[in-house]
Tab-separated table of C-alpha atoms in Angstrom:
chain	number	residue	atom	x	y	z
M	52	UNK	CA	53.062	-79.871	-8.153
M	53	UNK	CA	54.013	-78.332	-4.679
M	54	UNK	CA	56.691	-75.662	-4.656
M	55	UNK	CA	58.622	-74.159	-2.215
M	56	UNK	CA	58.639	-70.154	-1.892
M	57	UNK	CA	61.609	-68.844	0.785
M	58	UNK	CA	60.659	-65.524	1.519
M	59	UNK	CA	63.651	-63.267	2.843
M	60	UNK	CA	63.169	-59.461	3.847
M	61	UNK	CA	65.853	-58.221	1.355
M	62	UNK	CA	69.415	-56.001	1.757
M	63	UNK	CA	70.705	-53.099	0.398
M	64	UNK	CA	73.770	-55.551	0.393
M	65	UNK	CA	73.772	-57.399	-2.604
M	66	UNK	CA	76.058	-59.961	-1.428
M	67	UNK	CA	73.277	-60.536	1.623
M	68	UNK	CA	70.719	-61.275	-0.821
M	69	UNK	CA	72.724	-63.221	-3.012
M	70	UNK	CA	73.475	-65.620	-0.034
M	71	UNK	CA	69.921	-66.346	0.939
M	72	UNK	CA	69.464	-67.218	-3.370
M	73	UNK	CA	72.550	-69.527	-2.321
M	74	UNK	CA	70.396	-70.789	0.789
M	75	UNK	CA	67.021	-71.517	-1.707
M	76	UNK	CA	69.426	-73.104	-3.754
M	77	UNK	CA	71.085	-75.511	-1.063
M	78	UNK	CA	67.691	-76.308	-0.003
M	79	UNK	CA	66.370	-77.125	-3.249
M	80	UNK	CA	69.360	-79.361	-3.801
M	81	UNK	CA	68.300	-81.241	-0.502
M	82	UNK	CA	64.629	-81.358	-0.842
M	83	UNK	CA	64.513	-83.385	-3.621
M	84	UNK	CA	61.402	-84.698	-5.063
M	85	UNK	CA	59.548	-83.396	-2.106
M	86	UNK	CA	59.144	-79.998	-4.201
M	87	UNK	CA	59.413	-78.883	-7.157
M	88	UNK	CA	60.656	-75.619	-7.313
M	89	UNK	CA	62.211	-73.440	-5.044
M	90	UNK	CA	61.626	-70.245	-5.613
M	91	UNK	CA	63.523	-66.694	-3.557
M	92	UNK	CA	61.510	-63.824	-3.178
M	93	UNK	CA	62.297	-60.506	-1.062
M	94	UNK	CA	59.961	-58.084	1.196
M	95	UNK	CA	61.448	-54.895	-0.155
M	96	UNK	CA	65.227	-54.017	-1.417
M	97	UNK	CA	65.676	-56.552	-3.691
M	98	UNK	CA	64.653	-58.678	-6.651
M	99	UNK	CA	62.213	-60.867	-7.197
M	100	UNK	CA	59.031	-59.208	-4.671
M	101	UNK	CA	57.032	-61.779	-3.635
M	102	UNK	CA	54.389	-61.379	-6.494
M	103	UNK	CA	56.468	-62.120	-9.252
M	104	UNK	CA	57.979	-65.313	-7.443
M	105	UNK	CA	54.413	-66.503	-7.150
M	106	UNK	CA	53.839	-65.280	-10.867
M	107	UNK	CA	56.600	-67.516	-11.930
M	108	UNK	CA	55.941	-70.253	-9.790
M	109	UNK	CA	52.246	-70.823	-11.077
M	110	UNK	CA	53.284	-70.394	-14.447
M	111	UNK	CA	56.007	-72.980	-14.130
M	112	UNK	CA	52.920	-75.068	-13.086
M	113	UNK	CA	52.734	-75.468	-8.939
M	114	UNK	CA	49.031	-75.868	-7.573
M	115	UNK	CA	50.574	-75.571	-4.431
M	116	UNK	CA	53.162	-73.123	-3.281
M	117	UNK	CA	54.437	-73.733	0.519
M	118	UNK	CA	54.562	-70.165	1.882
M	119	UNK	CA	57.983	-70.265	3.993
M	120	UNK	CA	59.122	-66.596	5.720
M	121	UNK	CA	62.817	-66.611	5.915
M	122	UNK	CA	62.792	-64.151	9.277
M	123	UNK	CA	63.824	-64.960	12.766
M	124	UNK	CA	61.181	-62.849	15.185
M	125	UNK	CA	57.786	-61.772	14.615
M	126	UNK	CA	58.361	-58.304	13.947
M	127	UNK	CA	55.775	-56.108	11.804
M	128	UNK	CA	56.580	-57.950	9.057
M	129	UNK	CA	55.741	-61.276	10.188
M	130	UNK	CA	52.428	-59.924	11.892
M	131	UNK	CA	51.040	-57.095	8.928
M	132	UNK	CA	52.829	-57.321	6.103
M	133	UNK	CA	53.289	-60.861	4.735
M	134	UNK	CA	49.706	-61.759	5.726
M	135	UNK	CA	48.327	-58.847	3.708
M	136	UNK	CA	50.615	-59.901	1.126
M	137	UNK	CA	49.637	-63.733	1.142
M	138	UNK	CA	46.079	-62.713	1.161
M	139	UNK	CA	46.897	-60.734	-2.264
M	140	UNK	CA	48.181	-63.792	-3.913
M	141	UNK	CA	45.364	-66.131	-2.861
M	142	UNK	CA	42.963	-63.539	-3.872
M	143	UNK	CA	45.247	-63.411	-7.638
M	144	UNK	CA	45.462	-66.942	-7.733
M	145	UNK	CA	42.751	-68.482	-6.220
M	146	UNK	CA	43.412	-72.055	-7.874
M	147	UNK	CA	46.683	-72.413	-6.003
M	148	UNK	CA	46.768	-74.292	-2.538
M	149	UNK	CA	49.014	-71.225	-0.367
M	150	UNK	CA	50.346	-73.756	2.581
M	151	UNK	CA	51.639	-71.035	5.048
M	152	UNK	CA	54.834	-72.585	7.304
M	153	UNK	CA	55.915	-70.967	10.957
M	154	UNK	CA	58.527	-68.357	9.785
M	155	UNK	CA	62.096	-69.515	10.540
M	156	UNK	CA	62.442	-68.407	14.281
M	157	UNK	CA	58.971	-70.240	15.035
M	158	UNK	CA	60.129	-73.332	13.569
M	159	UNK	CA	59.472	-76.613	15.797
M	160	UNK	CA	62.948	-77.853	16.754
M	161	UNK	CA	64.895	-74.363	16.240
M	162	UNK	CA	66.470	-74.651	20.007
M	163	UNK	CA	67.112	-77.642	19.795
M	164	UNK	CA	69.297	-77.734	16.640
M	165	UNK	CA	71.204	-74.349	17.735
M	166	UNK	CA	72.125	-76.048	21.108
M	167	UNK	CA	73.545	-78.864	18.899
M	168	UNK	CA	75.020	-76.330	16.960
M	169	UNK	CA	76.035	-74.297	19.687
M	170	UNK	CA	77.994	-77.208	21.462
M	171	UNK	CA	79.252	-79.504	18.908
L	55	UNK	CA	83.373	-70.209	33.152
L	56	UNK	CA	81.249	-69.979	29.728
L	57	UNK	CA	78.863	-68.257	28.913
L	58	UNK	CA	76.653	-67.175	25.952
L	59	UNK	CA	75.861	-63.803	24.517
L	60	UNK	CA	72.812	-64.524	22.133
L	61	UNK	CA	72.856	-60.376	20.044
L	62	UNK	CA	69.592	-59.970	18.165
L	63	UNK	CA	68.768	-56.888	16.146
L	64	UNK	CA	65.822	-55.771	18.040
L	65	UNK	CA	62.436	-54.717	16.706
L	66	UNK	CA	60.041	-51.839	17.781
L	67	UNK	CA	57.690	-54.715	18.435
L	68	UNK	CA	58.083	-55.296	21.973
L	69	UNK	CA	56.536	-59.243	21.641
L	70	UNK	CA	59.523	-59.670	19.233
L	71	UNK	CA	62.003	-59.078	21.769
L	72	UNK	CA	59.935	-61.341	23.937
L	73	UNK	CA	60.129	-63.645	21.734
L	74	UNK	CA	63.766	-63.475	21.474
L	75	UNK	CA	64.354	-63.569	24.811
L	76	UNK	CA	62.532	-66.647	25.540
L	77	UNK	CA	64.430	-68.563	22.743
L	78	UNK	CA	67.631	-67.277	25.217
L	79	UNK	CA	66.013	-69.142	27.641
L	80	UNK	CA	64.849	-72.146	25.919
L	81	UNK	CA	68.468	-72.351	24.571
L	82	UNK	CA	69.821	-71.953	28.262
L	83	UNK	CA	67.530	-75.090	28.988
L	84	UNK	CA	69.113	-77.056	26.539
L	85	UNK	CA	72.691	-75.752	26.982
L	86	UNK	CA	72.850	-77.707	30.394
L	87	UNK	CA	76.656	-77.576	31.807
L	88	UNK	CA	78.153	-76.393	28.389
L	89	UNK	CA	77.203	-72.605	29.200
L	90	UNK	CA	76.778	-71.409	32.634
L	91	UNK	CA	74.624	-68.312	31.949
L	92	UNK	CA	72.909	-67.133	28.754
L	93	UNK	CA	72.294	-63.540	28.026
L	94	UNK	CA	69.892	-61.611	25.461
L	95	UNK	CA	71.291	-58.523	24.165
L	96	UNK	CA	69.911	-56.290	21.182
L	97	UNK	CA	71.951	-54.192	18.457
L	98	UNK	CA	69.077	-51.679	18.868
L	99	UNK	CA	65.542	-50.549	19.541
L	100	UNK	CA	65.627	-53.095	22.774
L	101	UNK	CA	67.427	-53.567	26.247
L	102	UNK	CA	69.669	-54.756	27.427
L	103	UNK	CA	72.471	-53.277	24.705
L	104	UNK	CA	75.532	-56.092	23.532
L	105	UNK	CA	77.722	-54.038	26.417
L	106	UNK	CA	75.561	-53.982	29.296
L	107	UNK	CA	74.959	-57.999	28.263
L	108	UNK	CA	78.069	-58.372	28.224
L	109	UNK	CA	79.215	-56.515	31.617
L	110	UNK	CA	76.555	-58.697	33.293
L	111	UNK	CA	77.995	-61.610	31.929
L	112	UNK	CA	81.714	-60.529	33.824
L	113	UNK	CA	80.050	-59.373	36.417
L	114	UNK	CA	78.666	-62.744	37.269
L	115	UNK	CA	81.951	-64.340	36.952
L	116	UNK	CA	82.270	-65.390	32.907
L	117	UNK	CA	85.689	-65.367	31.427
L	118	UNK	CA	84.720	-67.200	28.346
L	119	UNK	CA	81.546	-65.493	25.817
L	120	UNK	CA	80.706	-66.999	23.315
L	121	UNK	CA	79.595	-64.461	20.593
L	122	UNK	CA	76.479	-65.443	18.338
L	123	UNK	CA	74.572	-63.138	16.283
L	124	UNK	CA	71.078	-64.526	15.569
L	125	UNK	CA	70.854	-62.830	12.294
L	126	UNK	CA	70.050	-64.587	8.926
L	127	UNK	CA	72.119	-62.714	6.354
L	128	UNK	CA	75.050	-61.049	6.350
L	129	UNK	CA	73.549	-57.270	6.255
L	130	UNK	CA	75.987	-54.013	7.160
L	131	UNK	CA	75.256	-55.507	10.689
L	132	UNK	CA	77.248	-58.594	10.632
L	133	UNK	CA	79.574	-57.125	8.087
L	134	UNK	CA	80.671	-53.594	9.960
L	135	UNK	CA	78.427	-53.203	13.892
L	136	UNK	CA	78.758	-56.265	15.684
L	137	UNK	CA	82.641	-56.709	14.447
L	138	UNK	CA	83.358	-53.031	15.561
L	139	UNK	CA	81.195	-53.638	19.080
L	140	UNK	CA	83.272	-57.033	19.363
L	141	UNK	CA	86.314	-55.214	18.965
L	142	UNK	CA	84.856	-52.649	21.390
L	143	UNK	CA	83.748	-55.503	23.978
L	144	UNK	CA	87.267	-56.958	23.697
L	145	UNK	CA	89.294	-53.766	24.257
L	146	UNK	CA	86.775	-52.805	27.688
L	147	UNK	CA	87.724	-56.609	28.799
L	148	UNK	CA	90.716	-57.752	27.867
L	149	UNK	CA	91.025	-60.400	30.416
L	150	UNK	CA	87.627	-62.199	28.754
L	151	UNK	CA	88.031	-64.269	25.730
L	152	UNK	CA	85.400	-63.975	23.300
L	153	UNK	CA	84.764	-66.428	21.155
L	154	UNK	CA	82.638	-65.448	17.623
L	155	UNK	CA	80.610	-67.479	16.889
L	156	UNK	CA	79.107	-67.529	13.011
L	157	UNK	CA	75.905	-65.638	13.080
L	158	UNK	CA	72.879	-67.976	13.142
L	159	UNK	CA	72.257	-67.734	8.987
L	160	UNK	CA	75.817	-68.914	8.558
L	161	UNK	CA	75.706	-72.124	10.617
L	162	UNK	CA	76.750	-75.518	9.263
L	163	UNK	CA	73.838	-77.527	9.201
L	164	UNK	CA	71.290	-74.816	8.489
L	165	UNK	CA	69.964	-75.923	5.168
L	166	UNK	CA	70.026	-79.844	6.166
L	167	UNK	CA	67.934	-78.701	9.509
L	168	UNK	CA	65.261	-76.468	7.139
L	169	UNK	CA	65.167	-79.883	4.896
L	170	UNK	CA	64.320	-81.614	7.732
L	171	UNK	CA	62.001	-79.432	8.912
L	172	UNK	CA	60.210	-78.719	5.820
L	173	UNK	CA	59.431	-82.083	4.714
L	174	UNK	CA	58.306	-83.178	8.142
């Protein structure tokens, strides 16, 4: 059972956080059966942290939890902190398959659908 | 004459920056003859600041910027700076139209592009 987790860096702004739970939601709408679960989890400032998204996607049943960092540049968080952090949850759940995607802003294709975007 | 102001939030991470300026020029690439220059500019922490971008873009001739925060969420950035520095931009030039463009998080076609992207 692969799930998806959509990691975001979190807001003081509730109503920022609350749209990238609308975002996970979208996407698990248009995913389908291609995962089970989608799952939101914030950095800092906001609710769930990443362990307790992985907590409750395990216990939901995934074996494998795609590791996706909602975050546009590689700034320290993309380089120290989520590594550390996905090295804590393989090391707490080493029966899960962690499959780690290109954060957002390193996604294949990301130019090419904003200068569609950008021009339609 | 068009052009695009691409407004990151900057990082203390100088290969972020880097990084964002190279998706400026990817995009500029792949805007062809819809935009004739692209510029980089950075809310903070980075050069060049959203009004020296956007004097160079005048300078060089642009009567038309197109205004397009590559942020994901709607944090007190999107929600109170760039709207005042817009307003700020458009009072220093009034003879420039600026056109606002929805910040990169707020795009139509977002979710259906991640979908794509992470089922591929």
């Amino acid at each position: 059972m692969r799930s998806l987790l959509l990691i975001a860096h979190g807001s003081r702004r509730a109503a920022s956080n609350e749209e990238v739970r609308r975002i996970g939601r979208a996407l698990a709408a248009k995913l389908g059966d291609n995962f089970s679960l989608v799952e939101v989890a914030f950095l800092e400032l906001a609710e769930p942290d990443i362990a307790t998204a992985v907590d409750r996607l395990v216990a939901a049943g995934s074996n494998e939890v795609v590791w996706f960092p909602y975050f546009l540049a590689a700034g320290r968080h993309i380089a120290h902190d989520l590594p550390e952090l996905l090295t804590e949850a393989r090391a707490r759940h080493p029966e899960i398959t962690f499959i780690q995607m290109p954060y957002l802003g390193a996604l294949p294709g990301l130019t090419d659908w904003l200068a569609s975007s950008l021009t339609s």
